[in-house]
Amino acid sequence: MRLEKWFISNLDDSQRKIITQNIEDSLIVKGAAGSGKTNLAIHRARLAQGKGTYAIVIFTIALKRMVSYGMKALGLDHERIAYDWAWNHRGFDLTGDVYCELTGGAIDRDVLYLVNDNKVRKFKRTREKSSTSYGIDFGDWVAERFYCAFGRRTSWFDVVSEIGYLDVTNEERFVLIPSGTMYKQAESTIDYLIIDEAQDFNVSKYKENFLPKVGKSLSLFGDSAQQMNSQGSNIESIESALGYDTMSLNYNYRLPKSIAKVAQKISGANIDLMSNNRKDGGNSDYPNYPKPVVTEFSSEDQELEDIVNKIKMEDLDDVAILVPDEAAVIRVNEFLNKHEIQTQVHYRTGQVVPFRTINTLDFSNNDLPCILTYYAAKGSEFDNVFVPFANSANTASRNAFYVACTRASRQLFISYSGKKTSYLNDVNPKDIEMVDMTKQSQEATDW
């Protein structure tokens, strides 16, 4: 993912109108895929800087790194962001790996280190929790010695100092705590609260959780067509319940017209991604950009073999492979690794202990394909997007499939084996390139 391209620095009139709205006023912003909602949420936080406390809350954890990048680019505190679960249980997760210190082979319960690139923060246990104390938690199941030493969200620390270096290779003295997470408590009241992916939270959540914590204003950014949480509320319902002024983002910058005309049919809703399409100044239809390719294969392994071949033979970079669930992430990752393609992934190894979360996402590295669920891909964009397993057995919602297909900023490859997903039924055959690889597979077998 090209973060420098994803993050907007030059704003259009509709975007500029939104960020110049008084930060003291609550508002709702609606915009289709590729209109810049997440970027505008970050710019909205910039308006709050210096006027009071602010925070951005998102629904999915994978989006956190991208938002953090944008906040840092604007000179904001890039740790003032929380995804839904962390917001409810912790506060603001700090970025970095957590190490504890060994004394005589035993864990020193009173000292922790947070290592993030060349920055090392040292924490010391405090006997009494205060509003400025930091906590420690674990993202997954953790070995008993770490759990006994620190517990989950029961031990509190203060920052002692920043130190220049920590010799993490000295395993006799420093030990990495797998999935260890240092976090800062959220204030009981936050002056300016900004919510991205607003459609994935429901009206009750706004009334019972968010609004009681808002000191001055609440800003919401969302798109009903991208709602993936079945417990969420569409933007129109939120607008009606809260009574805030609503503004719209008018233009689409991500999707070339060649993909936009297909995506708006996939959505199954009355969505117009073409009229105000400004991708490459509006010159992004076929043949300037390729049509989406929809390919039928005889098996899922053949779908993956085709992806491997395209990545290698066409030397593709900035690639995403988007799949319906984490089991598919694991399968695709193993397949690509077997074919000597390194990847970036985010998935949990299982639901039964001992399990762990594998997170190797580094959106700044365009050479390694990202393998994500539809859900985790929200807010992202990639030049080349593969959506395999698009068959009738795929139980993902229409909105989720729409989200996956609208991540592509240049090429979109959809594939299936068996019966094609019904979400493609309304697509005009003239707008896609249909390829049947089942005949070629049969001919190869016969030969």
Coordinates of C-alpha atoms in Angstrom, one line a residue:
M1 CA 0.0 0.0 0.0
R2 CA 1.4 3.3 -1.0
L3 CA 0.9 5.4 2.1
E4 CA 2.2 8.5 0.5
K5 CA -0.5 8.2 -2.2
W6 CA -3.2 7.2 0.3
F7 CA -2.7 10.2 2.5
I8 CA -4.2 13.4 1.0
S9 CA -2.3 16.6 1.3
N10 CA -4.0 18.6 -1.4
L11 CA -7.7 18.9 -0.7
D12 CA -10.6 19.6 -3.1
D13 CA -13.4 22.1 -2.4
S14 CA -15.7 19.6 -0.7
Q15 CA -12.9 18.3 1.5
R16 CA -11.7 21.7 2.4
K17 CA -15.3 22.8 3.2
I18 CA -15.5 20.0 5.8
I19 CA -12.2 20.6 7.5
T20 CA -12.9 24.3 7.8
Q21 CA -16.1 23.6 9.7
N22 CA -15.9 24.8 13.3
I23 CA -14.3 22.0 15.4
E24 CA -16.7 23.0 18.2
D25 CA -19.7 21.8 16.1
S26 CA -20.6 18.1 15.9
L27 CA -21.2 16.8 12.4
I28 CA -21.6 13.7 10.2
V29 CA -19.6 13.3 6.9
K30 CA -20.8 10.8 4.3
G31 CA -18.7 9.6 1.4
A32 CA -18.3 6.7 -0.9
A33 CA -15.3 4.4 -1.2
G34 CA -12.2 6.4 -2.3
S35 CA -13.6 9.8 -1.3
G36 CA -11.1 10.5 1.5
K37 CA -13.2 10.0 4.6
T38 CA -10.4 8.6 6.8
N39 CA -8.0 11.3 5.6
L40 CA -10.6 13.9 6.5
A41 CA -11.1 12.4 10.0
I42 CA -7.3 12.9 10.5
H43 CA -7.5 16.5 9.3
R44 CA -10.4 17.1 11.6
A45 CA -8.2 16.0 14.5
R46 CA -5.6 18.6 13.4
L47 CA -8.3 21.3 14.0
A48 CA -8.6 20.1 17.6
Q49 CA -4.9 20.3 18.2
G50 CA -4.1 22.9 20.9
K51 CA -7.8 23.4 21.7
G52 CA -8.3 20.5 24.0
T53 CA -8.0 16.7 24.1
Y54 CA -8.9 14.8 21.0
A55 CA -9.1 11.1 19.9
I56 CA -9.9 9.1 16.8
V57 CA -11.8 5.8 17.3
I58 CA -12.0 3.2 14.5
F59 CA -13.7 -0.1 14.3
T60 CA -11.0 -2.3 12.8
I61 CA -7.5 -2.8 14.2
A62 CA -5.8 -3.1 10.8
L63 CA -6.8 0.5 9.9
K64 CA -4.9 1.8 13.0
R65 CA -1.5 1.8 11.4
M66 CA -2.6 3.8 8.4
V67 CA -4.4 6.4 10.6
S68 CA -1.4 6.6 12.8
Y69 CA 0.8 7.3 9.7
G70 CA -1.5 10.2 8.7
M71 CA -1.6 11.6 12.2
K72 CA 2.2 11.6 12.4
A73 CA 2.4 13.3 9.0
L74 CA 0.3 16.1 10.3
G75 CA 2.3 16.5 13.5
L76 CA -0.4 15.0 15.7
D77 CA 0.1 12.6 18.6
H78 CA -0.1 9.3 16.6
E79 CA -1.0 7.3 19.6
R80 CA -4.3 9.1 20.1
I81 CA -6.2 6.5 18.2
A82 CA -8.1 3.4 19.4
Y83 CA -9.9 0.6 17.8
D84 CA -13.3 -0.5 19.2
W85 CA -12.2 -3.2 21.6
A86 CA -9.3 -1.3 23.0
W87 CA -11.4 1.8 23.4
N88 CA -13.8 -0.2 25.6
H89 CA -11.2 -2.1 27.6
R90 CA -7.9 -0.2 27.6
G91 CA -7.7 3.2 26.0
F92 CA -4.8 4.1 23.6
D93 CA -2.4 1.4 22.8
L94 CA 1.2 2.5 22.5
T95 CA 3.3 1.5 19.5
G96 CA 6.2 -0.9 20.0
D97 CA 7.4 -4.2 21.5
V98 CA 7.3 -4.8 25.3
Y99 CA 10.3 -6.2 27.1
C100 CA 10.7 -7.2 30.7
E101 CA 14.0 -7.5 32.6
L102 CA 15.4 -10.6 34.2
T103 CA 17.1 -10.5 37.6
G104 CA 18.8 -13.7 38.5
G105 CA 16.7 -15.5 35.9
A106 CA 13.5 -14.3 37.4
I107 CA 11.2 -11.6 35.9
D108 CA 11.5 -8.2 37.5
R109 CA 7.9 -7.3 38.0
D110 CA 8.6 -3.6 38.5
V111 CA 10.2 -2.6 35.2
L112 CA 9.1 -2.7 31.6
Y113 CA 10.5 -1.3 28.3
L114 CA 8.7 -0.3 25.2
V115 CA 10.9 -0.5 22.1
N116 CA 9.7 1.3 18.9
D117 CA 12.4 1.7 16.2
N118 CA 15.2 3.7 17.9
K119 CA 13.0 5.0 20.7
V120 CA 13.0 3.2 24.0
R121 CA 10.7 4.1 26.9
K122 CA 11.4 2.7 30.4
F123 CA 8.4 2.2 32.7
K124 CA 8.4 1.6 36.5
R125 CA 5.6 0.0 38.5
T126 CA 3.6 2.4 40.6
R127 CA 1.8 1.2 43.7
E128 CA -1.3 3.4 43.1
K129 CA -3.1 3.9 39.9
S130 CA -3.6 7.5 38.7
S131 CA -5.2 9.0 35.7
T132 CA -1.7 9.3 34.1
S133 CA -0.7 5.7 34.8
Y134 CA 0.1 3.2 32.0
G135 CA -1.2 -0.3 31.9
I136 CA -0.1 -3.6 30.4
D137 CA -2.3 -6.1 28.6
F138 CA -1.8 -9.1 26.3
G139 CA -3.4 -9.4 22.8
D140 CA -3.4 -13.2 23.0
W141 CA -2.9 -16.1 25.3
V142 CA 0.4 -15.6 27.1
A143 CA 2.8 -17.8 29.0
E144 CA 1.9 -18.2 32.7
R145 CA 5.1 -16.5 33.9
F146 CA 4.2 -13.3 32.2
Y147 CA 0.6 -13.5 33.3
C148 CA 1.6 -14.1 36.9
A149 CA 4.1 -11.3 36.8
F150 CA 1.9 -8.6 35.4
G151 CA -1.8 -9.8 35.1
R152 CA -4.1 -8.3 32.5
R153 CA -4.9 -4.6 33.0
T154 CA -4.1 -4.9 36.7
S155 CA -0.6 -3.5 36.9
W156 CA 0.2 0.2 36.5
F157 CA 3.3 2.0 35.5
D158 CA 4.8 5.4 35.1
V159 CA 7.2 6.5 32.4
V160 CA 10.6 6.9 34.0
S161 CA 12.6 8.1 31.1
E162 CA 13.5 7.6 27.4
I163 CA 16.7 5.8 26.9
G164 CA 18.7 5.6 23.7
Y165 CA 19.3 1.9 23.4
L166 CA 18.2 -1.5 24.7
D167 CA 20.3 -4.5 23.9
V168 CA 17.3 -6.8 23.1
T169 CA 19.8 -9.4 21.8
N170 CA 20.9 -10.0 25.4
E171 CA 18.3 -12.7 26.2
E172 CA 19.8 -13.4 29.6
R173 CA 18.7 -9.9 30.7
F174 CA 15.8 -8.8 28.5
V175 CA 12.8 -10.9 27.3
L176 CA 10.2 -10.0 24.7
I177 CA 6.6 -10.4 26.0
P178 CA 4.7 -11.9 23.1
S179 CA 1.6 -9.8 22.3
G180 CA 2.4 -7.5 25.2
T181 CA 0.7 -4.1 24.9
M182 CA 1.4 -1.0 26.9
Y183 CA -1.5 1.4 26.9
K184 CA -2.5 4.8 28.1
Q185 CA -5.9 5.2 29.8
A186 CA -8.4 7.4 27.9
E187 CA -9.6 10.4 29.8
S188 CA -13.1 10.2 31.2
T189 CA -14.0 13.2 29.0
I190 CA -12.5 13.9 25.6
D191 CA -13.2 17.3 24.2
Y192 CA -13.1 16.4 20.5
L193 CA -14.0 12.8 19.6
I194 CA -13.7 11.7 16.0
I195 CA -15.2 8.4 14.8
D196 CA -14.2 6.7 11.5
E197 CA -16.2 3.8 10.1
A198 CA -19.2 5.3 11.8
Q199 CA -21.6 2.9 10.2
D200 CA -20.1 0.0 12.1
F201 CA -21.2 1.4 15.4
N202 CA -24.9 1.5 16.3
V203 CA -27.1 4.3 17.6
S204 CA -27.1 2.8 21.1
K205 CA -23.3 2.8 21.2
Y206 CA -23.3 6.5 20.3
K207 CA -25.8 7.4 22.9
E208 CA -24.5 5.2 25.8
N209 CA -20.8 5.0 25.2
F210 CA -19.5 7.8 23.0
L211 CA -21.7 10.8 23.8
P212 CA -21.2 10.6 27.6
K213 CA -17.5 11.0 27.0
V214 CA -17.7 13.9 24.6
G215 CA -16.7 17.3 26.1
K216 CA -17.3 19.6 23.1
S217 CA -18.0 17.9 19.7
L218 CA -18.4 14.5 18.0
S219 CA -17.4 14.1 14.4
L220 CA -18.5 11.0 12.4
F221 CA -17.3 9.7 9.1
G222 CA -18.9 6.8 7.3
D223 CA -20.6 5.1 4.4
S224 CA -23.6 2.9 4.7
A225 CA -22.5 0.8 1.7
Q226 CA -19.4 -0.2 3.6
Q227 CA -21.2 -1.4 6.8
M228 CA -19.8 -4.8 7.7
N229 CA -20.8 -5.1 11.4
S230 CA -24.3 -6.5 11.5
Q231 CA -24.8 -4.7 14.8
G232 CA -24.0 -1.3 13.3
S233 CA -26.4 1.4 12.1
N234 CA -26.5 3.0 8.7
I235 CA -25.5 6.6 8.4
E236 CA -29.1 7.7 7.8
S237 CA -30.3 6.2 11.1
I238 CA -27.4 7.7 13.0
E239 CA -28.1 11.1 11.4
S240 CA -31.8 10.8 12.4
A241 CA -31.0 9.8 16.0
L242 CA -28.3 12.4 16.7
G243 CA -29.7 15.3 14.6
Y244 CA -26.3 16.5 13.5
D245 CA -25.6 18.5 10.3
T246 CA -24.6 16.1 7.5
M247 CA -22.0 16.9 4.8
S248 CA -21.0 14.9 1.8
L249 CA -17.7 14.2 0.1
N250 CA -18.4 14.6 -3.5
Y251 CA -15.5 13.0 -5.4
N252 CA -14.0 9.6 -5.8
Y253 CA -10.2 9.6 -6.2
R254 CA -9.3 5.9 -5.7
L255 CA -11.3 3.9 -8.1
P256 CA -10.6 4.2 -11.9
K257 CA -13.8 4.4 -13.8
S258 CA -13.1 0.9 -15.3
I259 CA -13.5 -0.5 -11.7
A260 CA -16.1 2.0 -10.4
K261 CA -18.8 1.0 -12.9
V262 CA -18.4 -2.6 -11.8
A263 CA -18.2 -1.8 -8.1
Q264 CA -21.4 0.2 -8.1
K265 CA -23.3 -2.8 -9.5
I266 CA -21.7 -5.1 -6.9
S267 CA -23.0 -2.9 -4.1
G268 CA -26.6 -3.6 -5.0
A269 CA -27.5 -0.1 -3.9
N270 CA -28.1 3.2 -5.7
I271 CA -24.5 4.3 -5.6
D272 CA -22.9 6.5 -8.2
L273 CA -19.2 6.1 -8.4
M274 CA -18.9 7.5 -11.9
S275 CA -20.3 11.0 -12.2
N276 CA -17.8 12.7 -9.8
N277 CA -14.9 10.4 -10.5
R278 CA -11.7 12.3 -10.4
K279 CA -9.2 9.5 -10.7
D280 CA -6.5 10.9 -13.1
G281 CA -8.7 13.9 -13.8
G282 CA -11.5 11.6 -14.9
N283 CA -9.5 9.9 -17.6
S284 CA -9.5 6.5 -15.9
D285 CA -11.9 4.4 -18.0
Y286 CA -10.9 1.6 -20.3
P287 CA -8.5 1.5 -22.2
N288 CA -6.5 3.9 -20.0
Y289 CA -7.1 1.5 -17.2
P290 CA -7.7 -2.2 -17.6
K291 CA -11.2 -3.7 -17.1
P292 CA -11.6 -5.9 -14.0
V293 CA -10.8 -9.6 -14.8
V294 CA -13.2 -12.3 -13.7
T295 CA -11.8 -15.8 -14.1
E296 CA -13.3 -19.2 -13.5
F297 CA -11.0 -22.0 -12.4
S298 CA -11.4 -25.7 -11.8
S299 CA -10.2 -25.5 -8.2
E300 CA -9.1 -23.0 -5.5
D301 CA -5.5 -24.2 -5.8
Q302 CA -5.6 -23.1 -9.5
E303 CA -6.9 -19.7 -8.4
L304 CA -3.9 -19.4 -6.1
E305 CA -1.4 -20.7 -8.7
D306 CA -2.7 -18.0 -11.1
I307 CA -2.1 -15.3 -8.5
V308 CA 1.4 -16.5 -7.9
N309 CA 2.1 -16.5 -11.6
K310 CA 0.8 -13.0 -12.1
I311 CA 2.9 -11.6 -9.2
K312 CA 6.0 -13.3 -10.5
M313 CA 5.7 -12.9 -14.2
E314 CA 4.3 -9.4 -14.2
D315 CA 6.5 -8.3 -11.4
L316 CA 3.5 -6.8 -9.6
D317 CA 4.0 -4.7 -6.4
D318 CA 1.6 -3.0 -4.1
V319 CA -0.6 -6.2 -4.1
A320 CA -3.4 -7.2 -1.8
I321 CA -5.1 -10.6 -1.7
L322 CA -8.4 -10.2 0.0
V323 CA -10.3 -13.2 1.3
P324 CA -13.5 -13.7 3.3
D325 CA -12.1 -15.1 6.6
E326 CA -8.9 -15.8 8.6
A327 CA -8.8 -19.5 7.6
A328 CA -8.5 -18.3 4.0
V329 CA -5.7 -15.9 5.1
I330 CA -3.8 -18.7 6.6
R331 CA -4.3 -21.0 3.5
V332 CA -3.2 -18.3 1.0
N333 CA -0.3 -17.3 3.1
E334 CA 1.0 -20.8 3.3
F335 CA 0.5 -21.3 -0.4
L336 CA 2.5 -18.1 -1.3
N337 CA 5.3 -18.9 1.2
K338 CA 5.5 -22.4 -0.3
H339 CA 6.1 -20.7 -3.7
E340 CA 8.8 -18.5 -2.2
I341 CA 6.7 -15.3 -2.0
Q342 CA 7.1 -13.4 1.2
T343 CA 4.0 -11.7 2.5
Q344 CA 2.4 -9.3 5.0
V345 CA -0.5 -10.8 7.0
H346 CA -2.8 -10.2 10.0
Y347 CA -4.6 -13.2 11.5
R348 CA -5.2 -15.2 14.7
T349 CA -3.9 -18.7 14.7
G350 CA -7.0 -20.1 16.3
Q351 CA -9.8 -19.7 18.8
V352 CA -8.6 -22.1 21.4
V353 CA -5.6 -21.5 23.7
P354 CA -2.7 -21.4 23.1
F355 CA -3.3 -19.1 20.2
R356 CA -1.5 -16.0 19.0
T357 CA -2.0 -13.1 16.6
I358 CA 0.3 -13.0 13.6
N359 CA 0.7 -9.4 12.5
T360 CA 3.5 -8.6 10.0
L361 CA 1.7 -5.7 8.3
D362 CA 4.0 -3.0 7.1
F363 CA 2.0 -0.9 4.7
S364 CA 5.1 1.0 3.7
N365 CA 6.6 -2.1 2.1
N366 CA 5.1 -2.3 -1.4
D367 CA 7.1 -5.3 -2.4
L368 CA 5.4 -7.8 -0.1
P369 CA 1.8 -8.8 -0.9
C370 CA -0.7 -8.1 1.9
I371 CA -3.1 -10.9 2.7
L372 CA -6.2 -9.6 4.6
T373 CA -9.8 -10.4 5.2
Y374 CA -12.4 -8.2 3.6
Y375 CA -13.0 -6.9 7.1
A376 CA -9.4 -6.0 7.8
A377 CA -8.9 -4.3 4.5
K378 CA -11.3 -1.5 5.2
G379 CA -9.8 2.0 4.6
S380 CA -6.9 0.6 2.6
E381 CA -6.0 0.8 -1.1
F382 CA -3.7 -1.1 -3.4
D383 CA -2.7 -0.8 -7.0
N384 CA -3.4 -4.5 -7.6
V385 CA -6.1 -6.4 -5.8
F386 CA -6.9 -10.1 -6.1
V387 CA -10.3 -11.4 -4.7
P388 CA -10.2 -15.2 -5.0
F389 CA -12.8 -17.7 -3.8
A390 CA -15.7 -15.5 -5.1
N391 CA -18.1 -18.4 -5.3
S392 CA -21.5 -19.2 -4.0
A393 CA -20.0 -20.9 -0.9
N394 CA -18.4 -17.6 0.1
T395 CA -20.7 -16.5 3.0
A396 CA -19.4 -12.9 3.2
S397 CA -22.0 -10.2 3.0
R398 CA -22.5 -8.1 -0.1
N399 CA -21.2 -5.0 1.7
A400 CA -18.0 -7.0 2.6
F401 CA -17.5 -8.1 -1.0
Y402 CA -18.0 -4.5 -2.2
V403 CA -15.4 -3.3 0.3
A404 CA -12.9 -5.8 -1.0
C405 CA -13.4 -4.8 -4.7
T406 CA -13.2 -1.1 -3.9
R407 CA -9.7 -1.4 -2.5
A408 CA -8.2 -1.5 -6.0
S409 CA -6.7 1.7 -7.5
R410 CA -5.5 0.2 -10.7
Q411 CA -6.2 -3.5 -11.4
L412 CA -8.9 -5.8 -10.0
F413 CA -8.7 -9.6 -10.4
I414 CA -11.8 -11.6 -9.2
S415 CA -11.7 -15.4 -9.4
Y416 CA -13.8 -18.4 -8.5
S417 CA -14.2 -22.1 -8.8
G418 CA -17.7 -23.7 -8.8
K419 CA -20.6 -21.4 -9.0
K420 CA -19.9 -17.7 -9.3
T421 CA -21.1 -15.4 -6.5
S422 CA -24.5 -13.8 -7.1
Y423 CA -22.9 -10.4 -6.2
L424 CA -21.6 -10.3 -9.8
N425 CA -25.0 -11.0 -11.4
D426 CA -25.8 -7.4 -12.1
V427 CA -22.5 -6.5 -13.6
N428 CA -22.6 -5.7 -17.3
P429 CA -20.5 -8.3 -19.2
K430 CA -19.1 -5.6 -21.4
D431 CA -17.5 -3.9 -18.4
I432 CA -15.3 -6.9 -17.4
E433 CA -13.0 -9.4 -19.0
M434 CA -14.3 -12.9 -18.6
V435 CA -11.8 -15.7 -18.7
D436 CA -12.6 -19.4 -18.5
M437 CA -9.6 -21.4 -17.3
T438 CA -11.6 -24.6 -16.7
K439 CA -11.3 -25.6 -20.4
Q440 CA -7.6 -25.0 -20.4
S441 CA -7.2 -27.1 -17.3
Q442 CA -9.2 -29.9 -18.9
E443 CA -7.2 -29.7 -22.1
A444 CA -4.0 -29.9 -20.0
T445 CA -5.3 -33.0 -18.2
D446 CA -6.4 -34.7 -21.5
W447 CA -3.0 -34.0 -23.0

